[in-house]
Amino acid sequence: MGIAAYSKKSASAMAGPRREALGAGQLLRWVLLQAAWAAGGGQLHYSVPEEAEPGTLVGRLAQDVGLEVAELVSRRLRAVAKGGRDCFEVNAQSGALLVKSRLDREELCGPSPRCALDLEVLVDKPLRLFPVEVEIRDINDNAPAFAVNEDNLIIAESRLPGSRFPLEGASDADIGTNSLLSYTLSPNEHFSLDLQKNNEQRKSLALVLTKPLDREETPEHRLLLTATDGGKPELTGTAQLVISVLDVNDNAPVFNQPVYEVRLLENAANGTLVIKLNATDLDEGINQHVSYSFNNRASTKIKDSFSLDANTGEVRVKGNMDFETQNLYEIQIEATDKGQPPLSGHCKVLVEVLDVNDHAPELAVTSLSLPVPEDAPPGTVVALLSVSDRDSGDNGKVSCSIGPGLPFRLVSTFKNYHSLVVAEALDRERVAEYEVVVRARDQGAPPLWASRRLVVPLSDVNDNAPAFPQAVYTVFVRENNPAGAPVLSVSAWDPDLGANGRVSYWAVERRVGERPLSSYISVHSESGQVSALQPLDYEELQVLQFEVSARDAGLPALCGNVSVQLFVLDANDNAPVVSPPGSGRGALGPELVPLSAGAGHVVGKVRAVDADSGYNAWLRYELQEPRAAGPFRVGVYSGEISTARALEEADGPSRSLVIVVRDHGEPALSATATVSLSLSERAQAVAWESGPPRAGSAGPAGAMNVSLMIAICSVSGLFVLVIVLYVGLRCPGAPEVTCGPGKGPGASASEAGSWSYSQRQSRLVCVGEGTVRSDLMVFSPVCPSSAENGEAGKGQGLTPNASGQVSFIGLISGVVPFKRCEFVNVF
């Protein structure tokens, strides 16, 4: 038997990306398939005759959907039958659709005029679905068959020519021409056949009496009824008609119409009245009494579904009516009188079952692609769903929807198929999993609905960089810390999962002076702990600024940085040093002192510096043995040696003073200096002092002091002016007092008008105008809290700046009446 296959629409447009280079033949084929597919409405159609042998080619499925042979394995071309009828299979090598098992159109589709099986053809990468319909063509493989091999009829001899006796025609399981039946009757002189069509195009077969019967001549007639179909070759079926002739009751009951049509809802309850029949008999007496019954050839299905009252002719519902199982019943009913012999009248009742909305929609997930990457673009297919409803008309029309507030939407792809696709951007860190409820609702009254719950998890991608909780970490470390001691821990958080959220740390390498950053600190890659690799020296490094980077383990990796400011706090680890350089007990002198010097005469000055800063560099000068000093004293903060009273010859020719220089650290460190003084009567012996000044003129010492003061004030004024201009250009709008890193010279004014410098950390310089006898000390601000400062507040004036930090200004002797105070950042 031949096979006819045709395609209404080529699937090549949906088979995924095409190869870049197409030959001329392939291009022409692709264009033809596109045109055929567009003209056909989106579905592949094939046809195959029933009883085709297994392995028979149905169609070249791969070619029709646009797949190359080399793609068959990777894209997994497969066909899925609906309704569990697995009659076809796809050849994995050639992509051809083949017959898998025996095809019997009558078994598959019954009396339906059209027999077609629906298939779903699926391919992967990307996922595509092609609806395929395979029509099973009928062949003339069923001969006509009568319900009974022998049909007994009783006809009274009084029946007139032209009387009709209905016969049950033969049935043919085939369709079309193969089921068109014609009837013939064996030759006889009394009977003929009459075949008529009613309004439903149904044929009614009747035996017609053409000549009056004579029971005495022929009590019984045996005729052969033959039914022939219209197939090629023709097939026939026969039935024996046995006609018994009786001579009694000559009027049969008659119905008021031969065919009755009734409509009945499928949910009609048991006992519901279908129709009440009425037949009349022209006879009188007992021959007029009629009883009703189903024709003896009525099927069991009819007898199980309906009941008939023999006396009243009422037909009622007996079983459950189901439109989806059978929507039309044809009932043959007889009305028989009680005469001898009894006569019968016949009618046909056609019961049409009407559909009601008694079936809810059915949802099925055909394909599911989970989990969904959180960076999936809109339009990505998550699931493919099929929906069906066994009802008909509006009762079988179904609409689908999902709940609001979800980043998904339903797209109708083919008839009864919907795709769940991504509608907007996803974020796993915000919502890791969605619960999607798909609802299907029909258009019946009342409507019925069904739902399907889908859990859609999201898979993580590396779309979040590690983040630190603060932009800058500030830490204070006291100098001389132990090597390898931790100074702080940094921690970054990455909301991604797995390797995408696993964070490692390292310091961004840079140079600190002449040395690399890695020689100062190290960062633990897992914990983020920052450790100092060596003891820090405040006199070498006051502020260490660097960046710590956090990187996740994703592909590609993402990074985040944070700045760390490490302030080194000063410790009292440097003892004062007397200038000129000396350690321990240094000797200064001998100094010549005139005997004529009065009280308060400056005879010398001890100069000392301390490499520390702030309170640790504030120096105090004391006599080790005050009683041995005699008429001399030393300035507590200036270090100037002066006479406490006028000198006398009894004070001796010379004296040695041991001066102790102490800082204010905890514990305090000190140095000593020995000054030798010689008393002399010669005025020229002391370079900075002469004899008593003359009236109207200043002595040499006074002139030198005045010149020195003028020079110092000029240099200091110029220095302050340069600093003010520099700060004004670099820091416009900055607060008046700031605390920043750097080294600067600290200065203290002596009673004699000279200046001494120490290398101290200086952030605040205050210039004032006051008496020459006042001593002014300037110290660097202490940034940490008072607990870090020790005795920073003892006897000091505290001046907080804009950052809440404190500078120390010590007044050594007297009170400086400030008229002008300028705050300068020294770098």
CSV table of C-alpha atoms in Angstrom, one decimal, residues 147-536:
chain,number,residue,atom,x,y,z
A,147,ALA,CA,-26.7,-8.1,13.8
A,148,VAL,CA,-28.2,-11.7,13.5
A,149,ASN,CA,-27.7,-14.4,11.0
A,150,GLU,CA,-31.4,-15.2,11.0
A,151,ASP,CA,-34.2,-12.8,11.3
A,152,ASN,CA,-37.7,-14.1,12.0
A,153,LEU,CA,-40.7,-12.1,10.8
A,154,ILE,CA,-44.4,-12.9,11.3
A,155,ILE,CA,-46.8,-11.5,8.7
A,156,ALA,CA,-50.5,-12.0,8.7
A,157,GLU,CA,-51.9,-13.1,5.5
A,158,SER,CA,-54.4,-10.3,5.6
A,159,ARG,CA,-51.7,-7.7,5.1
A,160,LEU,CA,-52.2,-5.8,1.9
A,161,PRO,CA,-49.7,-5.4,-0.8
A,162,GLY,CA,-47.5,-2.4,-0.1
A,163,SER,CA,-47.1,-3.2,3.6
A,164,ARG,CA,-43.7,-2.4,4.9
A,165,PHE,CA,-41.7,-4.4,7.4
A,166,PRO,CA,-38.6,-2.7,8.8
A,167,LEU,CA,-35.4,-4.6,8.7
A,168,GLU,CA,-32.2,-4.1,10.6
A,169,GLY,CA,-29.5,-3.2,8.0
A,170,ALA,CA,-26.0,-4.4,8.1
A,171,SER,CA,-23.1,-2.4,9.5
A,172,ASP,CA,-19.7,-1.9,8.0
A,173,ALA,CA,-16.8,-0.8,10.3
A,174,ASP,CA,-15.1,1.0,7.4
A,175,ILE,CA,-15.9,4.5,6.4
A,176,GLY,CA,-16.4,6.5,3.2
A,177,THR,CA,-17.1,4.5,0.0
A,178,ASN,CA,-16.0,1.4,1.8
A,179,SER,CA,-19.1,1.6,4.1
A,180,LEU,CA,-21.7,2.5,1.4
A,181,LEU,CA,-24.0,-0.5,1.4
A,182,SER,CA,-26.4,-1.8,-1.2
A,183,TYR,CA,-28.9,-4.6,-0.5
A,184,THR,CA,-30.2,-7.4,-2.7
A,185,LEU,CA,-32.9,-10.0,-1.9
A,186,SER,CA,-33.0,-13.5,-3.3
A,187,PRO,CA,-35.6,-13.8,-6.2
A,188,ASN,CA,-39.2,-14.2,-5.0
A,189,GLU,CA,-42.6,-13.1,-6.1
A,190,HIS,CA,-44.0,-11.7,-2.8
A,191,PHE,CA,-41.4,-9.4,-1.4
A,192,SER,CA,-39.0,-6.6,-2.5
A,193,LEU,CA,-36.6,-4.3,-0.7
A,194,ASP,CA,-37.0,-0.6,-0.2
A,195,LEU,CA,-34.1,1.6,1.0
A,196,GLN,CA,-35.0,5.2,2.1
A,197,LYS,CA,-33.1,8.1,3.6
A,198,ASN,CA,-34.4,10.2,6.5
A,199,ASN,CA,-33.5,13.8,7.4
A,200,GLU,CA,-30.3,12.7,9.1
A,201,GLN,CA,-29.1,11.0,5.9
A,202,ARG,CA,-29.7,7.7,7.6
A,203,LYS,CA,-31.0,4.8,5.5
A,204,SER,CA,-34.0,2.8,6.6
A,205,LEU,CA,-34.3,-0.7,5.1
A,206,ALA,CA,-37.7,-2.2,4.8
A,207,LEU,CA,-39.2,-5.4,3.4
A,208,VAL,CA,-42.2,-4.5,1.1
A,209,LEU,CA,-45.0,-6.9,0.4
A,210,THR,CA,-45.7,-6.9,-3.3
A,211,LYS,CA,-48.2,-9.7,-3.5
A,212,PRO,CA,-50.8,-10.9,-1.0
A,213,LEU,CA,-49.7,-13.9,1.1
A,214,ASP,CA,-51.5,-17.2,1.3
A,215,ARG,CA,-50.7,-19.1,4.4
A,216,GLU,CA,-52.4,-22.3,3.1
A,217,GLU,CA,-50.2,-22.2,-0.1
A,218,THR,CA,-46.9,-21.1,1.5
A,219,PRO,CA,-46.8,-20.9,5.4
A,220,GLU,CA,-43.2,-19.9,5.5
A,221,HIS,CA,-40.9,-18.0,3.2
A,222,ARG,CA,-37.0,-18.1,3.5
A,223,LEU,CA,-35.2,-15.3,1.8
A,224,LEU,CA,-31.5,-14.4,1.6
A,225,LEU,CA,-30.7,-10.8,2.3
A,226,THR,CA,-27.3,-9.7,0.9
A,227,ALA,CA,-25.4,-6.5,1.8
A,228,THR,CA,-22.6,-5.3,-0.5
A,229,ASP,CA,-20.2,-2.4,0.3
A,230,GLY,CA,-18.7,0.0,-2.2
A,231,GLY,CA,-15.0,-1.0,-1.7
A,232,LYS,CA,-12.7,-2.4,-4.3
A,233,PRO,CA,-12.8,-5.3,-4.2
A,234,GLU,CA,-16.4,-5.5,-2.9
A,235,LEU,CA,-17.2,-7.4,0.3
A,236,THR,CA,-20.6,-8.9,1.1
A,237,GLY,CA,-22.5,-10.1,4.1
A,238,THR,CA,-25.8,-12.1,4.3
A,239,ALA,CA,-28.7,-12.8,6.7
A,240,GLN,CA,-31.5,-15.3,6.4
A,241,LEU,CA,-35.0,-13.9,6.6
A,242,VAL,CA,-37.6,-16.4,7.9
A,243,ILE,CA,-41.1,-15.1,7.3
A,244,SER,CA,-44.0,-16.9,9.0
A,245,VAL,CA,-47.5,-16.2,7.5
A,246,LEU,CA,-50.4,-16.1,10.0
A,247,ASP,CA,-54.1,-15.7,9.5
A,248,VAL,CA,-55.5,-13.6,12.4
A,249,ASN,CA,-55.3,-10.1,13.5
A,250,ASP,CA,-55.0,-8.0,10.4
A,251,ASN,CA,-54.3,-4.5,11.8
A,252,ALA,CA,-51.0,-3.6,13.4
A,253,PRO,CA,-50.5,-0.8,15.9
A,254,VAL,CA,-49.3,2.5,14.2
A,255,PHE,CA,-47.2,5.3,15.8
A,256,ASN,CA,-48.1,8.9,15.0
A,257,GLN,CA,-44.7,9.4,13.5
A,258,PRO,CA,-42.0,7.0,12.4
A,259,VAL,CA,-39.0,8.9,13.9
A,260,TYR,CA,-38.9,10.9,17.2
A,261,GLU,CA,-36.0,13.3,18.0
A,262,VAL,CA,-35.2,14.2,21.6
A,263,ARG,CA,-32.5,16.3,23.2
A,264,LEU,CA,-31.2,15.4,26.7
A,265,LEU,CA,-28.6,17.0,29.0
A,266,GLU,CA,-25.8,14.6,29.9
A,267,ASN,CA,-26.3,15.3,33.6
A,268,ALA,CA,-29.9,14.1,33.5
A,269,ALA,CA,-30.7,12.1,36.7
A,270,ASN,CA,-32.0,8.6,36.7
A,271,GLY,CA,-35.7,8.4,36.1
A,272,THR,CA,-35.8,11.5,33.9
A,273,LEU,CA,-38.6,11.2,31.3
A,274,VAL,CA,-37.2,11.2,27.8
A,275,ILE,CA,-40.4,10.8,25.7
A,276,LYS,CA,-43.8,9.2,26.0
A,277,LEU,CA,-44.8,7.2,22.9
A,278,ASN,CA,-48.3,6.5,21.7
A,279,ALA,CA,-49.3,3.8,19.1
A,280,THR,CA,-52.9,3.2,18.0
A,281,ASP,CA,-54.6,0.0,16.6
A,282,LEU,CA,-57.6,0.0,14.5
A,283,ASP,CA,-58.7,-3.3,15.7
A,284,GLU,CA,-61.2,-3.8,18.5
A,285,GLY,CA,-61.2,-5.7,21.7
A,286,ILE,CA,-58.1,-7.5,22.7
A,287,ASN,CA,-56.5,-6.9,19.3
A,288,GLN,CA,-56.5,-3.2,20.2
A,289,HIS,CA,-54.5,-3.4,23.4
A,290,VAL,CA,-50.9,-2.4,22.8
A,291,SER,CA,-47.7,-3.1,24.7
A,292,TYR,CA,-44.4,-1.4,24.1
A,293,SER,CA,-40.9,-2.9,24.0
A,294,PHE,CA,-37.4,-2.4,22.7
A,295,ASN,CA,-36.7,-4.1,19.4
A,296,ASN,CA,-35.2,-7.5,20.0
A,297,ARG,CA,-32.2,-6.3,18.1
A,298,ALA,CA,-31.6,-3.4,20.5
A,299,SER,CA,-28.0,-3.3,21.9
A,300,THR,CA,-27.1,-3.9,25.5
A,301,LYS,CA,-25.9,-0.3,25.8
A,302,ILE,CA,-29.4,1.0,25.0
A,303,LYS,CA,-31.1,-1.3,27.4
A,304,ASP,CA,-28.6,-0.3,30.2
A,305,SER,CA,-29.1,3.5,29.5
A,306,PHE,CA,-32.9,3.6,29.1
A,307,SER,CA,-36.0,2.0,30.5
A,308,LEU,CA,-39.4,1.6,28.7
A,309,ASP,CA,-42.7,1.2,30.4
A,310,ALA,CA,-44.6,-1.5,28.5
A,311,ASN,CA,-48.0,-0.1,29.3
A,312,THR,CA,-47.6,3.6,29.1
A,313,GLY,CA,-44.8,3.9,26.4
A,314,GLU,CA,-42.7,6.2,28.7
A,315,VAL,CA,-39.0,6.1,28.0
A,316,ARG,CA,-36.9,7.2,31.0
A,317,VAL,CA,-33.1,7.6,31.8
A,318,LYS,CA,-31.8,4.5,33.4
A,319,GLY,CA,-28.0,4.9,33.5
A,320,ASN,CA,-25.5,7.8,33.4
A,321,MET,CA,-25.5,10.0,30.3
A,322,ASP,CA,-22.0,11.1,29.2
A,323,PHE,CA,-21.6,13.3,26.2
A,324,GLU,CA,-17.9,12.5,26.0
A,325,THR,CA,-18.6,8.8,25.8
A,326,GLN,CA,-21.7,8.8,23.4
A,327,ASN,CA,-23.7,11.8,22.3
A,328,LEU,CA,-26.3,10.1,20.1
A,329,TYR,CA,-28.6,7.1,20.8
A,330,GLU,CA,-30.8,5.4,18.2
A,331,ILE,CA,-33.6,3.4,19.8
A,332,GLN,CA,-35.9,1.0,17.9
A,333,ILE,CA,-39.2,0.5,19.7
A,334,GLU,CA,-42.1,-1.8,18.9
A,335,ALA,CA,-45.8,-1.5,19.7
A,336,THR,CA,-47.4,-5.0,19.7
A,337,ASP,CA,-51.1,-5.7,20.1
A,338,LYS,CA,-52.6,-8.7,21.9
A,339,GLY,CA,-54.4,-10.2,19.0
A,340,GLN,CA,-53.8,-13.7,17.7
A,341,PRO,CA,-51.4,-13.5,16.0
A,342,PRO,CA,-50.1,-10.3,17.5
A,343,LEU,CA,-49.3,-7.4,15.2
A,344,SER,CA,-46.5,-4.8,15.7
A,345,GLY,CA,-45.9,-1.2,14.8
A,346,HIS,CA,-42.4,0.3,14.8
A,347,CYS,CA,-40.8,3.6,15.4
A,348,LYS,CA,-37.3,5.1,16.0
A,349,VAL,CA,-36.3,7.5,18.8
A,350,LEU,CA,-33.2,9.6,18.3
A,351,VAL,CA,-31.8,10.8,21.6
A,352,GLU,CA,-29.2,13.6,21.2
A,353,VAL,CA,-27.1,14.1,24.4
A,354,LEU,CA,-26.2,17.8,25.1
A,355,ASP,CA,-22.9,18.7,26.7
A,356,VAL,CA,-22.7,20.3,30.2
A,357,ASN,CA,-19.6,21.7,31.9
A,358,ASP,CA,-18.8,18.6,34.0
A,359,HIS,CA,-15.0,18.3,33.3
A,360,ALA,CA,-12.4,20.6,34.8
A,361,PRO,CA,-9.4,21.6,32.6
A,362,GLU,CA,-6.3,19.4,32.8
A,363,LEU,CA,-2.8,20.8,33.1
A,364,ALA,CA,0.4,18.9,32.3
A,365,VAL,CA,4.0,20.0,32.3
A,366,THR,CA,5.6,18.8,29.0
A,367,SER,CA,9.1,20.3,29.6
A,368,LEU,CA,10.8,22.0,32.5
A,369,SER,CA,14.2,23.7,32.5
A,370,LEU,CA,15.4,24.2,36.1
A,371,PRO,CA,17.1,25.9,37.8
A,372,VAL,CA,16.9,29.3,36.0
A,373,PRO,CA,20.2,31.4,36.0
A,374,GLU,CA,19.5,34.7,37.7
A,375,ASP,CA,21.0,36.5,34.7
A,376,ALA,CA,18.6,34.8,32.3
A,377,PRO,CA,17.3,37.4,29.8
A,378,PRO,CA,13.6,38.1,29.4
A,379,GLY,CA,12.0,35.6,27.1
A,380,THR,CA,13.9,32.6,28.4
A,381,VAL,CA,11.6,29.5,28.5
A,382,VAL,CA,11.2,28.0,31.9
A,383,ALA,CA,8.5,25.4,31.3
A,384,LEU,CA,6.2,24.2,28.5
A,385,LEU,CA,2.6,23.3,29.6
A,386,SER,CA,-0.3,21.7,27.8
A,387,VAL,CA,-3.9,22.2,28.7
A,388,SER,CA,-7.0,20.3,27.7
A,389,ASP,CA,-10.7,20.0,28.5
A,390,ARG,CA,-12.9,17.0,27.6
A,391,ASP,CA,-16.0,19.2,27.3
A,392,SER,CA,-16.9,20.8,24.0
A,393,GLY,CA,-17.9,24.3,22.8
A,394,ASP,CA,-17.4,27.1,25.3
A,395,ASN,CA,-17.2,24.4,28.0
A,396,GLY,CA,-14.0,23.2,26.4
A,397,LYS,CA,-12.4,26.6,25.8
A,398,VAL,CA,-9.6,27.2,28.4
A,399,SER,CA,-7.6,30.3,29.4
A,400,CYS,CA,-4.5,30.2,31.5
A,401,SER,CA,-3.0,32.7,34.0
A,402,ILE,CA,-0.4,33.0,36.8
A,403,GLY,CA,-0.5,35.1,39.9
A,404,PRO,CA,0.5,38.8,40.0
A,405,GLY,CA,3.9,40.1,41.2
A,406,LEU,CA,6.0,37.3,39.6
A,407,PRO,CA,8.8,38.0,37.1
A,408,PHE,CA,7.3,35.5,34.6
A,409,ARG,CA,4.5,35.5,32.0
A,410,LEU,CA,2.6,32.9,30.0
A,411,VAL,CA,2.9,32.9,26.2
A,412,SER,CA,0.6,30.9,24.0
A,413,THR,CA,2.7,28.9,21.6
A,414,PHE,CA,0.5,26.4,19.8
A,415,LYS,CA,-3.1,25.3,20.3
A,416,ASN,CA,-3.5,24.2,23.9
A,417,TYR,CA,0.2,24.9,24.7
A,418,HIS,CA,1.6,27.7,26.8
A,419,SER,CA,5.2,28.6,27.6
A,420,LEU,CA,6.2,30.0,31.0
A,421,VAL,CA,8.9,32.6,30.2
A,422,VAL,CA,11.0,35.1,32.1
A,423,ALA,CA,9.4,38.5,31.9
A,424,GLU,CA,11.9,40.7,33.8
A,425,ALA,CA,15.3,40.7,35.4
A,426,LEU,CA,15.9,38.2,38.2
A,427,ASP,CA,18.0,38.6,41.3
A,428,ARG,CA,18.8,35.5,43.4
A,429,GLU,CA,20.1,37.6,46.3
A,430,ARG,CA,16.6,39.2,46.5
A,431,VAL,CA,14.5,36.1,45.9
A,432,ALA,CA,16.1,32.7,45.6
A,433,GLU,CA,13.0,30.7,44.6
A,434,TYR,CA,9.6,31.4,43.2
A,435,GLU,CA,6.4,29.5,43.6
A,436,VAL,CA,4.4,29.8,40.4
A,437,VAL,CA,0.8,28.6,40.4
A,438,VAL,CA,-0.6,28.2,36.9
A,439,ARG,CA,-4.4,28.3,36.8
A,440,ALA,CA,-6.5,27.0,33.9
A,441,ARG,CA,-10.2,28.1,33.7
A,442,ASP,CA,-12.8,27.1,31.1
A,443,GLN,CA,-15.7,29.3,29.8
A,444,GLY,CA,-18.5,27.1,31.1
A,445,ALA,CA,-21.3,28.2,33.4
A,446,PRO,CA,-20.3,27.8,36.1
A,447,PRO,CA,-16.7,27.8,35.1
A,448,LEU,CA,-14.4,25.0,36.3
A,449,TRP,CA,-10.7,25.4,36.9
A,450,ALA,CA,-7.5,23.5,37.7
A,451,SER,CA,-4.1,24.6,38.9
A,452,ARG,CA,-0.5,23.4,38.8
A,453,ARG,CA,2.2,24.5,41.3
A,454,LEU,CA,5.7,25.0,39.9
A,455,VAL,CA,8.7,25.7,42.1
A,456,VAL,CA,11.2,27.7,40.1
A,457,PRO,CA,14.6,28.0,41.9
A,458,LEU,CA,17.3,30.4,40.7
A,459,SER,CA,20.9,29.5,40.2
A,460,ASP,CA,23.6,32.0,41.3
A,461,VAL,CA,25.9,33.9,39.1
A,462,ASN,CA,28.8,36.1,40.3
A,463,ASP,CA,27.1,39.5,40.0
A,464,ASN,CA,28.0,41.0,43.5
A,465,ALA,CA,31.5,42.3,44.4
A,466,PRO,CA,32.7,41.9,48.0
A,467,ALA,CA,31.7,45.0,50.0
A,468,PHE,CA,33.2,46.3,53.3
A,469,PRO,CA,30.9,47.7,56.0
A,470,GLN,CA,32.8,51.0,56.0
A,471,ALA,CA,34.9,53.0,53.6
A,472,VAL,CA,37.9,53.6,55.8
A,473,TYR,CA,39.3,51.7,58.8
A,474,THR,CA,41.2,53.8,61.4
A,475,VAL,CA,43.5,52.1,63.9
A,476,PHE,CA,46.0,53.4,66.5
A,477,VAL,CA,49.1,51.3,67.3
A,478,ARG,CA,51.6,52.3,69.9
A,479,GLU,CA,55.2,52.2,68.7
A,480,ASN,CA,57.5,49.3,69.6
A,481,ASN,CA,54.7,46.9,69.1
A,482,PRO,CA,55.6,43.2,69.1
A,483,ALA,CA,56.6,41.8,65.6
A,484,GLY,CA,53.7,39.9,64.0
A,485,ALA,CA,51.1,41.3,66.4
A,486,PRO,CA,47.6,41.7,64.9
A,487,VAL,CA,46.5,45.4,64.6
A,488,LEU,CA,43.0,45.0,63.2
A,489,SER,CA,40.7,42.7,61.2
A,490,VAL,CA,38.8,43.7,58.0
A,491,SER,CA,35.8,41.8,56.8
A,492,ALA,CA,33.9,42.0,53.5
A,493,TRP,CA,30.6,40.4,52.7
A,494,ASP,CA,29.6,38.9,49.4
A,495,PRO,CA,25.9,37.8,49.0
A,496,ASP,CA,26.7,35.3,46.3
A,497,LEU,CA,26.8,31.6,46.9
A,498,GLY,CA,29.6,29.0,46.9
A,499,ALA,CA,32.8,30.1,45.2
A,500,ASN,CA,31.1,33.3,44.1
A,501,GLY,CA,30.8,34.4,47.7
A,502,ARG,CA,34.1,33.0,49.0
A,503,VAL,CA,36.3,36.1,49.8
A,504,SER,CA,40.1,36.3,50.0
A,505,TYR,CA,42.1,39.4,51.2
A,506,TRP,CA,45.4,40.9,50.3
A,507,ALA,CA,47.1,44.3,50.7
A,508,VAL,CA,47.5,46.4,47.6
A,509,GLU,CA,51.3,46.8,47.2
A,510,ARG,CA,52.9,50.3,47.3
A,511,ARG,CA,56.1,51.8,48.5
A,512,VAL,CA,56.4,53.5,51.8
A,513,GLY,CA,59.4,55.7,51.5
A,514,GLU,CA,62.2,53.5,50.3
A,515,ARG,CA,60.6,50.2,51.4
A,516,PRO,CA,57.6,48.2,50.1
A,517,LEU,CA,54.4,48.0,52.1
A,518,SER,CA,54.8,44.2,52.5
A,519,SER,CA,57.8,44.8,54.8
A,520,TYR,CA,55.5,46.6,57.3
A,521,ILE,CA,52.3,44.7,57.3
A,522,SER,CA,50.7,41.4,56.1
A,523,VAL,CA,47.0,40.5,55.5
A,524,HIS,CA,45.8,37.0,56.2
A,525,SER,CA,44.1,35.8,53.0
A,526,GLU,CA,41.1,34.1,54.7
A,527,SER,CA,40.4,35.9,57.9
A,528,GLY,CA,41.4,39.5,56.8
A,529,GLN,CA,43.5,40.0,59.9
A,530,VAL,CA,46.1,42.7,59.4
A,531,SER,CA,49.4,42.1,61.3
A,532,ALA,CA,52.5,44.3,61.8
A,533,LEU,CA,55.5,42.4,60.6
A,534,GLN,CA,58.0,44.5,62.6
A,535,PRO,CA,57.9,47.0,65.5
A,536,LEU,CA,56.9,50.4,64.4
